[in-house]
Each structure stands twice: as structure tokens, then as C-alpha cells.
Coordinates of C-alpha atoms in Angstrom, one line a residue:
Chain U
X403 CA 120.3 180.3 209.7
X404 CA 123.4 182.3 208.9
X405 CA 123.0 186.1 208.3
X406 CA 123.4 186.8 204.6
X407 CA 123.3 190.4 203.8
X408 CA 123.4 193.0 206.6
X409 CA 126.2 195.5 206.6
X410 CA 127.0 198.5 208.8
X411 CA 127.8 201.4 206.5
X412 CA 128.2 204.2 209.0
X413 CA 128.1 204.8 212.7
X414 CA 128.6 207.6 215.2
X415 CA 128.0 208.7 218.8
X416 CA 127.7 212.0 220.6
X417 CA 130.1 212.8 223.4
X418 CA 128.9 210.9 226.5
X419 CA 128.7 212.6 229.9
X420 CA 126.7 215.2 231.8
X421 CA 125.6 217.2 228.7
X422 CA 124.0 220.2 230.3
X423 CA 121.5 222.1 228.2
X424 CA 121.3 219.4 225.5
X425 CA 118.0 217.6 225.4
X426 CA 117.0 214.0 224.5
X427 CA 115.9 214.8 221.0
X428 CA 118.9 217.0 220.3
X429 CA 121.3 214.3 221.2
X430 CA 119.7 211.7 219.0
X431 CA 119.5 214.2 216.1
X432 CA 123.2 214.9 216.4
X433 CA 124.1 211.2 216.3
X434 CA 121.7 210.8 213.3
X435 CA 123.3 213.7 211.4
X436 CA 126.8 212.3 212.0
X437 CA 125.7 208.8 210.8
X438 CA 123.9 210.1 207.7
X439 CA 124.7 213.5 206.2
X440 CA 128.2 213.6 207.5
X441 CA 128.9 210.0 206.5
X442 CA 127.6 210.3 202.9
X443 CA 124.3 208.5 203.5
X444 CA 121.4 210.9 202.5
X445 CA 118.5 210.9 204.9
X446 CA 116.1 210.2 202.1
X447 CA 117.7 206.8 201.6
X448 CA 116.6 205.7 205.1
X449 CA 113.4 203.5 204.9
X450 CA 112.7 202.7 208.6
X451 CA 114.1 203.5 212.0
X452 CA 114.7 201.3 215.1
X453 CA 115.3 203.2 218.3
X454 CA 116.5 202.0 221.8
X455 CA 115.7 204.0 224.9
X456 CA 115.2 202.6 228.4
X457 CA 113.1 204.8 230.6
X458 CA 112.4 208.3 229.3
X459 CA 109.0 207.9 231.0
X460 CA 110.6 208.2 234.5
X461 CA 113.7 210.2 233.6
X462 CA 112.2 213.0 231.4
X463 CA 108.5 212.3 231.5
X464 CA 108.2 211.4 227.9
X465 CA 106.6 208.4 226.2
X466 CA 106.0 207.6 222.5
X467 CA 109.6 208.6 221.8
X468 CA 110.2 207.1 218.4
X469 CA 108.2 209.6 216.3
X470 CA 109.3 212.4 218.7
X471 CA 112.9 211.7 218.0
X472 CA 112.5 211.2 214.3
X473 CA 110.5 214.4 213.9
X474 CA 113.4 216.5 215.3
X475 CA 116.0 214.5 213.4
X476 CA 114.5 215.2 210.0
X477 CA 113.1 211.7 209.4
X478 CA 109.4 212.5 209.9
X479 CA 107.1 210.1 208.2
X480 CA 109.2 206.9 208.3
X481 CA 108.1 203.8 210.2
X482 CA 109.6 204.2 213.6
X483 CA 109.5 201.9 216.6
X484 CA 111.0 202.1 220.1
X485 CA 112.7 199.1 221.6
X486 CA 113.2 198.5 225.3
X487 CA 115.3 195.9 227.2
X488 CA 116.8 198.0 230.0
X489 CA 120.5 198.4 229.3
X490 CA 120.2 196.2 226.2
X491 CA 117.6 198.5 224.6
X492 CA 120.2 199.7 222.0
X493 CA 121.2 196.2 221.0
X494 CA 117.6 194.9 220.7
X495 CA 116.9 197.9 218.4
X496 CA 119.9 196.9 216.4
X497 CA 118.7 193.3 216.1
X498 CA 115.3 194.5 214.9
X499 CA 117.2 196.5 212.2
X500 CA 119.2 193.4 211.3
X501 CA 116.0 191.3 211.0
X502 CA 114.4 194.0 208.9
X503 CA 117.3 193.9 206.4
X504 CA 117.7 190.1 206.4
X505 CA 114.0 189.7 205.7
X506 CA 114.3 191.8 202.5
X507 CA 111.7 194.2 203.6
X508 CA 114.1 197.2 203.6
X509 CA 117.5 197.9 202.0
X510 CA 118.6 200.8 204.3
X511 CA 117.6 201.4 207.9
X512 CA 118.8 203.6 210.8
X513 CA 119.3 202.3 214.3
X514 CA 119.6 204.7 217.1
X515 CA 119.9 204.8 220.9
X516 CA 119.6 207.6 223.4
X517 CA 119.1 208.4 227.1
X518 CA 119.0 211.6 229.1
X519 CA 119.8 210.9 232.7
X520 CA 121.5 213.9 234.3
X521 CA 118.5 216.3 234.3
X522 CA 117.0 214.6 237.4
X523 CA 118.4 213.8 240.9
X524 CA 120.6 210.8 241.5
X525 CA 117.8 209.3 243.7
X526 CA 115.4 209.6 240.8
X527 CA 117.9 207.9 238.4
X528 CA 118.4 205.1 241.0
X529 CA 114.7 204.6 241.1
X530 CA 114.4 204.6 237.3
X531 CA 117.2 202.1 237.0
X532 CA 115.7 199.9 239.7
X533 CA 112.7 199.5 237.4
X534 CA 114.8 197.2 235.3
X535 CA 114.8 194.6 238.1
X536 CA 111.9 192.7 239.6
X537 CA 110.1 195.3 241.7
X538 CA 108.1 192.8 243.7
X539 CA 110.7 190.2 244.6
X540 CA 114.1 191.8 244.5
X541 CA 114.0 195.6 244.4
X542 CA 111.3 195.4 247.0
X543 CA 113.7 193.7 249.5
X544 CA 116.1 196.6 249.1
X545 CA 118.4 195.0 246.4
X546 CA 119.9 197.7 244.2
X547 CA 121.4 197.5 240.8
X548 CA 125.0 197.6 242.0
X549 CA 123.8 195.0 244.6
X550 CA 122.8 192.6 241.8
X551 CA 126.4 192.7 240.5
X552 CA 127.8 192.6 244.0
X553 CA 126.0 189.3 244.5
X554 CA 127.7 188.0 241.3
X555 CA 131.0 189.3 242.5
X556 CA 130.8 187.6 245.9
X557 CA 129.9 184.3 244.2
X558 CA 132.8 184.7 241.7
X559 CA 135.3 185.6 244.5
X560 CA 134.2 182.7 246.6
X561 CA 134.5 180.1 243.8
X562 CA 137.5 181.4 241.9
X563 CA 139.4 183.6 244.3
X564 CA 138.8 186.8 242.2
X565 CA 139.7 189.8 244.4
X566 CA 138.7 193.4 244.8
X567 CA 142.0 194.4 243.3
X568 CA 141.3 192.3 240.1
X569 CA 138.1 194.3 239.7
X570 CA 139.9 197.6 240.3
X571 CA 142.3 196.7 237.5
X572 CA 139.4 196.6 235.1
X573 CA 138.6 200.2 236.1
X574 CA 142.2 201.2 235.7
X575 CA 142.3 199.7 232.2
X576 CA 139.0 201.4 231.3
X577 CA 140.2 204.8 232.3
X578 CA 143.5 204.3 230.6
X579 CA 141.8 203.5 227.3
X580 CA 139.3 206.3 227.7
X581 CA 142.0 208.9 228.3
X582 CA 142.6 209.0 224.5
X583 CA 138.9 208.8 223.6
X584 CA 137.6 212.4 223.0
X585 CA 134.0 211.2 223.3
X586 CA 134.4 209.6 226.7
X587 CA 132.9 210.9 229.9
X588 CA 136.2 210.4 231.9
X589 CA 139.3 211.1 229.8
X590 CA 141.6 210.7 232.7
X591 CA 143.8 207.8 233.9
X592 CA 143.4 206.6 237.5
X593 CA 145.8 204.7 239.7
X594 CA 145.1 201.3 241.3
X595 CA 145.1 203.0 244.7
X596 CA 142.4 205.4 243.6
X597 CA 140.3 202.6 242.1
X598 CA 140.6 200.8 245.4
X599 CA 139.2 203.8 247.4
X600 CA 137.0 202.1 249.9
X601 CA 133.8 204.0 249.2
X602 CA 131.4 201.1 249.1
X603 CA 128.2 201.3 247.0
X604 CA 127.3 197.6 247.4
X605 CA 130.1 195.7 249.1
X606 CA 132.4 194.5 247.6
X607 CA 131.7 197.0 244.8
X608 CA 133.1 200.5 245.3
X609 CA 132.5 203.8 243.5
X610 CA 135.2 203.0 240.9
X611 CA 133.7 199.6 240.1
X612 CA 130.5 201.4 238.8
X613 CA 129.7 203.0 235.5
X614 CA 128.5 206.6 235.7
X615 CA 125.2 208.3 235.1
X616 CA 125.4 209.7 231.6
X617 CA 123.7 211.5 228.7
X618 CA 124.3 210.5 225.2
X619 CA 123.2 209.1 221.9
X620 CA 124.5 206.9 219.1
X621 CA 123.3 205.9 215.6
X622 CA 124.3 203.7 212.8
X623 CA 123.0 202.9 209.3
X624 CA 122.5 199.3 208.2
X625 CA 122.3 198.4 204.5
X626 CA 121.7 195.3 202.4
X627 CA 124.4 193.7 200.2
X628 CA 122.6 195.5 197.2
X629 CA 123.2 199.0 198.6
X630 CA 126.1 198.9 201.0
X631 CA 128.9 199.6 198.5
X632 CA 127.0 202.7 197.4
X633 CA 127.7 204.4 200.8
X634 CA 131.2 203.2 201.7
X635 CA 134.2 201.3 200.4
X636 CA 134.6 199.6 203.9
X637 CA 131.3 198.1 204.9
X638 CA 131.3 195.8 207.9
X639 CA 129.2 192.6 207.7
X640 CA 127.2 191.4 210.6
X641 CA 127.9 187.7 210.5
X642 CA 126.2 186.5 213.7
X643 CA 123.6 187.7 216.1
X644 CA 122.3 186.1 219.2
X645 CA 119.8 187.1 221.8
X646 CA 118.7 185.3 225.0
X647 CA 116.8 185.9 228.2
X648 CA 117.1 184.6 231.7
X649 CA 115.2 184.7 235.0
X650 CA 114.7 188.3 236.1
X651 CA 115.5 187.3 239.6
X652 CA 118.9 186.2 240.6
X653 CA 117.2 183.7 242.9
X654 CA 115.9 182.0 239.8
X655 CA 119.4 181.2 238.5
X656 CA 121.4 178.2 239.5
X657 CA 124.8 179.8 239.0
X658 CA 125.7 183.4 240.0
X659 CA 129.3 183.3 238.7
X660 CA 128.1 183.4 235.1
X661 CA 125.2 185.1 233.3
X662 CA 123.3 182.3 231.4
X663 CA 121.8 184.7 228.9
X664 CA 125.3 185.9 227.9
X665 CA 126.4 182.3 227.4
X666 CA 123.3 181.4 225.3
X667 CA 123.4 184.6 223.2
X668 CA 127.1 184.3 222.4
X669 CA 126.8 180.5 221.5
X670 CA 124.0 181.3 219.1
X671 CA 126.0 184.2 217.5
X672 CA 129.1 182.0 217.1
X673 CA 127.0 179.2 215.6
X674 CA 125.3 181.6 213.2
X675 CA 128.7 183.0 212.2
X676 CA 130.4 179.6 212.1
X677 CA 133.2 181.0 214.2
X678 CA 134.7 180.3 217.6
X679 CA 136.0 182.6 220.3
X680 CA 139.5 182.0 219.0
X681 CA 138.6 183.7 215.7
X682 CA 137.5 186.9 217.3
X683 CA 140.2 189.7 217.5
X684 CA 138.7 191.9 220.1
X685 CA 135.4 192.5 222.0
X686 CA 133.3 195.3 223.4
X687 CA 131.5 194.0 226.4
X688 CA 128.9 195.3 228.9
X689 CA 131.0 196.5 231.8
X690 CA 128.3 198.3 233.8
X691 CA 130.3 197.1 236.7
X692 CA 133.9 195.9 236.7
X693 CA 132.9 192.4 237.7
X694 CA 130.5 192.3 234.7
X695 CA 133.5 192.7 232.4
X696 CA 135.4 189.8 234.0
X697 CA 132.4 187.5 233.9
X698 CA 131.4 188.6 230.3
X699 CA 134.9 187.7 229.0
X700 CA 134.3 184.2 230.4
X701 CA 130.7 183.9 229.3
X702 CA 131.6 184.8 225.6
X703 CA 134.2 182.0 225.7
X704 CA 137.4 184.2 225.5
X705 CA 138.6 182.7 228.8
X706 CA 137.7 179.7 230.9
X707 CA 135.3 180.2 233.8
X708 CA 137.3 181.7 236.6
X709 CA 140.1 182.9 234.4
X710 CA 138.8 186.3 233.4
X711 CA 140.5 188.1 236.3
X712 CA 143.9 186.5 235.4
X713 CA 143.5 187.8 231.9
X714 CA 143.1 191.3 233.2
X715 CA 146.1 190.9 235.6
X716 CA 148.3 189.6 232.7
X717 CA 147.3 192.5 230.3
X718 CA 145.7 190.1 227.8
X719 CA 142.6 192.3 227.7
X720 CA 144.6 195.6 227.4
X721 CA 144.3 197.6 224.2
X722 CA 147.5 196.1 222.8
X723 CA 147.0 192.6 224.4
X724 CA 146.2 189.4 222.7
X725 CA 142.4 189.8 223.3
X726 CA 141.6 193.5 223.7
X727 CA 138.4 194.1 225.7
X728 CA 136.7 197.6 225.6
X729 CA 139.6 199.3 223.9
X730 CA 137.8 202.7 223.9
X731 CA 137.1 202.7 227.6
X732 CA 133.9 200.7 228.1
X733 CA 130.8 201.8 229.9
X734 CA 132.9 202.3 232.9
X735 CA 134.8 205.3 231.5
X736 CA 133.1 206.3 228.3
X737 CA 129.7 206.5 230.1
X738 CA 126.5 204.6 230.1
X739 CA 123.5 206.5 228.8
X740 CA 121.4 203.3 229.1
X741 CA 119.5 203.2 225.8
X742 CA 122.5 204.5 223.7
X743 CA 125.0 201.9 225.0
X744 CA 124.2 198.9 222.8
X745 CA 124.3 201.1 219.6
X746 CA 127.5 202.8 220.8
X747 CA 129.1 199.4 221.3
X748 CA 128.2 198.5 217.7
X749 CA 129.6 201.8 216.5
X750 CA 132.9 201.1 218.4
X751 CA 133.3 197.7 216.9
X752 CA 132.5 199.1 213.4
X753 CA 135.2 201.9 213.8
X754 CA 137.8 199.4 215.1
X755 CA 137.1 197.1 212.2
X756 CA 137.5 199.7 209.5
X757 CA 140.7 201.1 211.3
X758 CA 139.1 204.4 212.2
X759 CA 139.5 204.2 216.0
X760 CA 142.4 206.6 216.2
X761 CA 144.4 206.4 219.4
X762 CA 142.1 203.5 220.5
X763 CA 142.8 201.3 217.5
X764 CA 143.5 197.7 218.2
X765 CA 146.3 196.1 216.2
X766 CA 144.3 193.2 214.8
X767 CA 140.9 194.1 213.5
X768 CA 139.3 191.7 211.1
X769 CA 136.5 190.3 213.3
X770 CA 135.0 191.9 216.4
X771 CA 132.2 191.0 218.9
X772 CA 129.8 193.1 220.9
X773 CA 128.1 192.0 224.1
X774 CA 125.2 194.1 225.6
X775 CA 123.1 193.0 228.4
X776 CA 120.1 194.4 230.1
X777 CA 119.1 194.8 233.7
X778 CA 120.0 191.9 235.9
X779 CA 121.4 190.1 232.9
X780 CA 117.8 189.0 232.0
X781 CA 118.4 190.0 228.4
X782 CA 121.6 189.6 226.4
X783 CA 122.5 190.4 222.8
X784 CA 125.8 189.4 221.1
X785 CA 126.7 190.4 217.6
X786 CA 129.7 189.3 215.6
X787 CA 131.0 191.6 212.9
X788 CA 133.6 191.2 210.1
X789 CA 135.2 193.7 207.8
X790 CA 133.8 192.9 204.3
X791 CA 137.3 192.5 202.9
X792 CA 138.7 190.4 205.7
Chain B
X113 CA 95.6 175.9 251.9
X114 CA 93.2 175.0 249.1
X115 CA 93.0 178.4 247.3
X116 CA 95.0 179.0 244.2
X117 CA 98.3 180.7 245.0
X118 CA 98.6 184.3 243.7
X119 CA 101.5 186.8 243.7
X120 CA 99.4 189.1 245.9
X121 CA 98.8 186.3 248.5
X122 CA 102.5 185.3 248.4
X123 CA 103.5 188.9 249.3
X124 CA 100.7 189.2 251.9
X125 CA 101.9 186.1 253.6
X126 CA 105.4 187.6 254.0
X127 CA 103.9 190.8 255.4
X128 CA 102.0 188.7 258.0
X129 CA 105.0 186.6 258.9
X130 CA 103.4 183.4 257.4
X131 CA 105.7 182.6 254.5
X132 CA 104.6 179.8 252.2
X133 CA 106.1 178.6 249.0
X134 CA 104.4 177.4 245.9
X135 CA 104.4 173.7 244.9
X136 CA 103.8 172.4 241.4
X137 CA 100.7 170.1 241.6
X138 CA 102.1 167.9 238.9
X139 CA 105.7 167.1 239.9
X140 CA 105.9 168.5 243.4
X141 CA 108.8 171.0 242.7
X142 CA 108.9 173.8 245.3
X143 CA 108.8 177.3 243.6
X144 CA 109.8 180.7 245.0
X145 CA 109.1 183.5 244.1
X146 CA 105.8 182.6 242.3
X147 CA 105.9 181.4 238.7
X148 CA 103.0 180.7 236.4
X149 CA 104.6 177.6 234.9
X150 CA 106.9 175.0 236.5
X151 CA 110.3 174.8 234.7
X152 CA 110.8 171.2 236.0
X153 CA 107.8 169.6 234.3
X154 CA 105.9 172.4 232.4
X155 CA 102.8 172.1 234.7
X156 CA 100.8 175.2 235.4
X157 CA 98.8 174.1 238.4
X158 CA 100.2 175.4 241.7
X159 CA 99.3 174.9 245.3
X160 CA 100.7 176.3 248.6
X161 CA 103.2 174.4 250.6
X162 CA 105.0 175.0 253.9
X163 CA 108.8 175.0 254.0
X164 CA 111.2 173.8 256.7
X165 CA 112.6 177.3 257.1
X166 CA 116.1 175.8 256.7
X167 CA 118.5 177.1 254.0
X168 CA 122.0 177.9 253.1
X169 CA 123.8 181.1 252.0
X170 CA 124.4 181.3 248.2
X171 CA 125.7 184.9 248.0
X172 CA 125.2 188.3 249.7
X173 CA 126.0 192.0 249.4
X174 CA 126.0 194.9 251.8
X175 CA 124.0 197.8 250.4
X176 CA 125.5 201.2 251.2
X177 CA 123.7 203.4 248.6
X178 CA 120.0 202.8 248.4
X179 CA 116.9 204.4 246.9
X180 CA 114.9 206.8 249.2
X181 CA 112.6 204.0 250.4
X182 CA 115.5 202.0 251.9
X183 CA 118.1 204.8 252.6
X184 CA 117.3 205.0 256.3
X185 CA 118.2 201.3 256.7
X186 CA 121.8 201.3 255.2
X187 CA 124.1 199.5 255.6
X188 CA 122.0 196.4 255.3
X189 CA 122.7 192.9 253.9
X190 CA 120.8 191.3 251.0
X191 CA 121.3 187.6 250.4
X192 CA 120.4 184.8 248.0
X193 CA 119.4 181.8 250.1
X194 CA 118.8 178.3 248.9
X195 CA 116.0 176.7 250.9
X196 CA 116.3 173.0 251.9
X197 CA 113.6 172.4 249.4
X198 CA 116.1 173.6 246.7
X199 CA 114.3 176.7 245.7
X200 CA 116.0 180.1 246.2
X201 CA 114.8 183.4 247.6
X202 CA 116.2 186.9 247.8
X203 CA 116.0 188.2 251.3
X204 CA 117.6 190.2 254.1
X205 CA 120.4 188.6 256.2
X206 CA 120.5 189.3 259.9
X207 CA 122.8 188.4 262.7
X208 CA 126.0 189.8 261.1
X209 CA 127.8 193.1 261.3
X210 CA 127.2 194.7 257.9
X211 CA 130.6 196.5 258.3
X212 CA 132.4 193.2 258.7
X213 CA 131.3 191.4 255.5
X214 CA 134.6 189.3 255.4
X215 CA 133.2 187.3 258.4
X216 CA 130.2 186.1 256.5
X217 CA 130.9 182.7 254.8
X218 CA 129.2 181.4 251.8
X219 CA 127.4 178.1 252.4
X220 CA 126.6 178.6 256.1
X221 CA 123.3 177.2 257.3
X222 CA 120.5 179.7 257.9
X223 CA 117.0 179.8 259.3
X224 CA 114.1 181.8 258.0
X225 CA 112.6 184.6 259.9
X226 CA 111.3 188.2 259.4
X227 CA 112.6 191.7 259.8
X228 CA 110.5 194.9 260.0
X229 CA 112.2 197.7 258.0
X230 CA 112.0 201.3 259.0
X231 CA 109.4 201.7 256.2
X232 CA 107.1 199.4 258.2
X233 CA 107.5 196.7 255.5
X234 CA 108.2 193.2 256.6
X235 CA 111.1 191.4 254.8
X236 CA 112.0 187.8 254.7
X237 CA 115.1 187.7 256.8
X238 CA 117.5 184.8 257.4
X239 CA 119.9 184.4 260.3
X240 CA 122.6 181.8 261.2
X241 CA 121.1 178.5 262.3

């Protein structure tokens, strides 16, 4: 069934990074204020709230987060639910918001995402992240998160000849794009040589193949066709939304060179939108590791299997290329506060589509796609958005 | 071999060095790690089965940065192995220098064994056949 009436009317993120002295609830409230008061959407118009956060239980010892966050953000009293799907927590919250508007139950809802990660030790973060994989059968053998993507990288290198340098080029591109993004964690270009520094995390993945540990929040307001024009002259329509799951264990998948949940989620989003990969001008994909970006661009159908690395080498995925990927810097350089990421990706697509991406603006911006996946790729959400006048 | 397979028993078998897989009672598909329902036929009755212990390397990585529990063991190799029975497992890979990963070839034949980690935990561990 095609989506009929859900529009993004505003969206914002906090700065991502190690935000010392700024707590979980303060970050979300900042993003909410930017997406409501500062964007011309009065808070009293919001009818329900959908929030994505991954693991505040282990990271900041806090459960029951939805009312806690709303209370501080001036939205006390509204129906509030927390959504969790590891790194896709933000996008599953967004999908819940989309379904709430499409159903006709509400006309205006807020979607938020937040994670506070830097107030505990790196070991504690590693442990909290590992909870997104199968504790009994994969984490328990000593497989780490970077290790999961390293297994995919080795399979991709073996089948298609992808190299460590190809992956490093993704990091170089991410840092180049983030250099002009004032909200990014790393606003500095890096050389290929630096990206190739042989500091292995999980061979063949090195330090610069990995997204960082970050704090941050993002929020956006969804509105129905009845109300959208009241808030903005440039609403963005969500025309397709797909979600799929896959085996938690990599051992349960027949092919490690592709993430089957990404393929399934993108195919259902394209079908819903009645569009093909050729129709999409640019994409924001889940580059938690550099190899994840290469595989994601193949899985969403932008490039044939095995040709994602070639597209990076040839500059096709650069900000001014034919198919820009992560024009603002991706998870790799903007940062990856887990629960905020999926919402931030939607905010980035929204800003690009309305031409408000500043120095990170892509040249052609009628239709954009976001791809957010969780954990070992066991959850994937793909949304396709179109400027209402395009 | 007649008791109903459970997740606890599957893990205990590995700890005791007596690995067994699950088998779908309806279609005979070999299943690892345990699942409640067979994706081949939809059956939900499982029984234990012994495996040949032969397999081949699907992919691997060398872990250099690990959580506290495994940190004393780095660098170590984690692999995905396809058993001769077509089911796959995630396990340790032994018999190679973890600092020379380029020498490890995808597709090589492996045999199942066990490896005791510094934590005292027993891992499924494969080595070259």
C-alpha cells in the first residue's frame, strides 16, 4: 500500500561528539526545541511522541526513558513510547510515527532519537554495544561489533576483490564531507595514508574504518497532508518506507557479502514509492564501518553487487558525484550516538531535499533515500522521501 | 539422545567438548545454533544429531580490540564455518598466525575441535584439515 499523507515539516540535530557536561535529557530537549519552537511548530500542536534510544540501561543506568525525556522537553502528558532496534532504534521510531500519521490517528507527531555514550569507559561502551549481537552464540565466542563487519569485509574482498584501500577511501570521503558540517564530530579532512594507518581493530578493519563513540540527539516533526502546509512552505513527503529483519547470527545467513535485511527493506520501500534506484538523487546510508557503506550502496540497488568500491574510487559517491552518498559525512565522521542516528539521517535527507544543507548541499535534490540498520544488520529500515513540489 | 534439545544443553555440550547439532525431526535439516522452528520445512520438533566435524571456511576476522572478558586473548581469530551438513557456526579458528591473516584462504577444509580460553570457557574451534 503506498504511503498517502506523511510529511516531514521540520528536523534538527544537536552537535554530535563527546558532549561533556550535557546529559541525555538535555540533548533530546535541545533537538526538540530546534525542531519545534525554532522551526515554527508550537509544542502544543504535537499529539504523540516516538523516541529511539538503544541502551541507556547499560550506558547511563536509566530505563523508562520516553516519559523522562518528554518531561524535560516540555511535552509532559503526551503519549510517549520508546523504540529499540540497536543502531536502527531511530528509524524504527520514525516508522512508528509514519504509521501513526498514515492511520489517521494523529495529525502531528514528534520523532526523536538520543544516546549518551561518552560518560562511561570505552570497555563499558563495547559491552553495551555487544548487547546488540547474539550473546550466547556470537558475542560469547569473542566476536565483537567491528568483527561482525570485518567478517563481511573479508567475504566481500574475497568475492569481488575489494581492498583495504577502497574502504579507506570511504573514510577519506566521509571526513572531507564532514569538514564543512558544523554539527559533525570530526570536522577535519584526513589523507588516504592516515586512513590506512595499520591500527587494527578487527582485521581487516582499522581504526579509521570505524565510526566513533558519540553523544547526540535529533528530532523531527511529522504532519499529515491536512496540516503540513501550516508549518512550512517546503514539506517533504515520505513516499516509501520498508523494514525487514534477518538472522541475528551471521552464521544464519547464506551470503556475507550483502545484508539481506537491507535488500528486503529497500525493495519494499521502492515498491511502495513506485520508484527505482535510478530515480533517487542521493542517499544517506548506515556507514557504521566503511565496508558497511560499500555494501549498503549495493544492497539498495545503486550499484551492482561488487561494484560499490569502484563507485567510491571513481568519485560517483562524492558530494558532487552522480550518486552522492552521505554528503554530510556519515556516521563515520559526523558521529554515531546509536539511538539518534536513524532520526539524524532523516533530518539530513530532509535538509538536502529542501536545499538547506549549506556547504553540504547536493546538486540534485528532488528525491532522497535513508538506510539505517541495527546491530549485525538484523534490522534494517529504508525510507524514501520526496520534496512536495518535486 | 532422546531428550528434547535445549539452548542450555547445546551450550553445555560445547563446554564438555561433546558438540552436537540439532536436526529437524520432520525434514532432517541440520540446524546450528539452535532454532525453535526449521526454516526449511516449518517443523518445530527437534532432535540431537552428531556431525562429521568436517567443514570449510566461509569468512574470518582477527580480533585486536575486545571486551574485558576476551581482552587477555587478543589477537585471536573468529570464523564462520560451514559444516559438511550445510549448517554454519561461528567459532574460533586455530592453527594460523593471527598476525599473518593474508595466509588464511577462504574455502579451506577444516576440522572441528575445542579451545580453552583464558577465561576457562571452552570454545568451538576449527583447525585446518
